[in-house]
């Protein structure tokens, strides 16, 4: 059974087909898909023009009604107006993270006279990095982007999204794989690290807990283990005046802020009620 998961809020825009196939809509609705009509259009568009369209559509629909996240079934997610490649098992970017991405893009765009050095840490499929590059280049600037993740599947997806943009994508634990020549030079360190308490993962929607790598979800006993590790080391990687941005939850914001301040950074908190988004910003 498919349940309305965290990605129903950022359903990709449907293809402009006239009407979805009623039988396909019925199958999706019976499986619990809240946006069955839109999903039917997207799935049909994904196979349009293929010689094996009928069999491929059946394969995709079978995966979806079995509970696979729509974005993983389609192979892409919409994020900040961009199409981001996602693969099975890889964390699907959430709409709430657009708050962090927008602020990271604004800060990187403000770097004058040289390319902004940006690190997308715990990058997943690289959605934040891609959005920052789009924002900075759209403002006439340039970016040196490095993205890192510990999950090899995420790194593979991030390379598909970011290497065409000139980014370096590396695999490893937090700061360990970053090139030494960006130490002390990072203008924007954007971090969407896992922040779900371990005990709460079992209560997450099946689309997340059963189809995304737990390393992208599990933040330890109180959800903030990775935040503390990032905050403890961020200052040595940031340029003077550089910024750390960490996505967190409203209920965890005070503790994330305390960790960032303990790392020696000045803090402020951004919130967007419409996106249900909270970001702690630290300045070196």
Short mmCIF file of C-alpha atoms in Angstrom, two decimals, residues 52 57 73 87 96 161 189 224 261 275:
data_model
loop_
_atom_site.label_atom_id
_atom_site.label_comp_id
_atom_site.label_asym_id
_atom_site.label_seq_id
_atom_site.Cartn_x
_atom_site.Cartn_y
_atom_site.Cartn_z
CA UNK A 52 8.23 -0.82 -25.33
CA UNK A 57 4.65 1.67 -18.08
CA UNK A 73 10.22 5.38 -9.98
CA UNK A 87 18.10 6.62 -8.09
CA UNK A 96 11.41 22.26 2.58
CA UNK A 161 23.59 15.97 -11.54
CA UNK A 189 28.91 25.29 3.64
CA UNK A 224 21.61 15.78 16.20
CA UNK A 261 27.60 28.46 18.55
CA UNK A 275 7.59 25.05 3.57
#
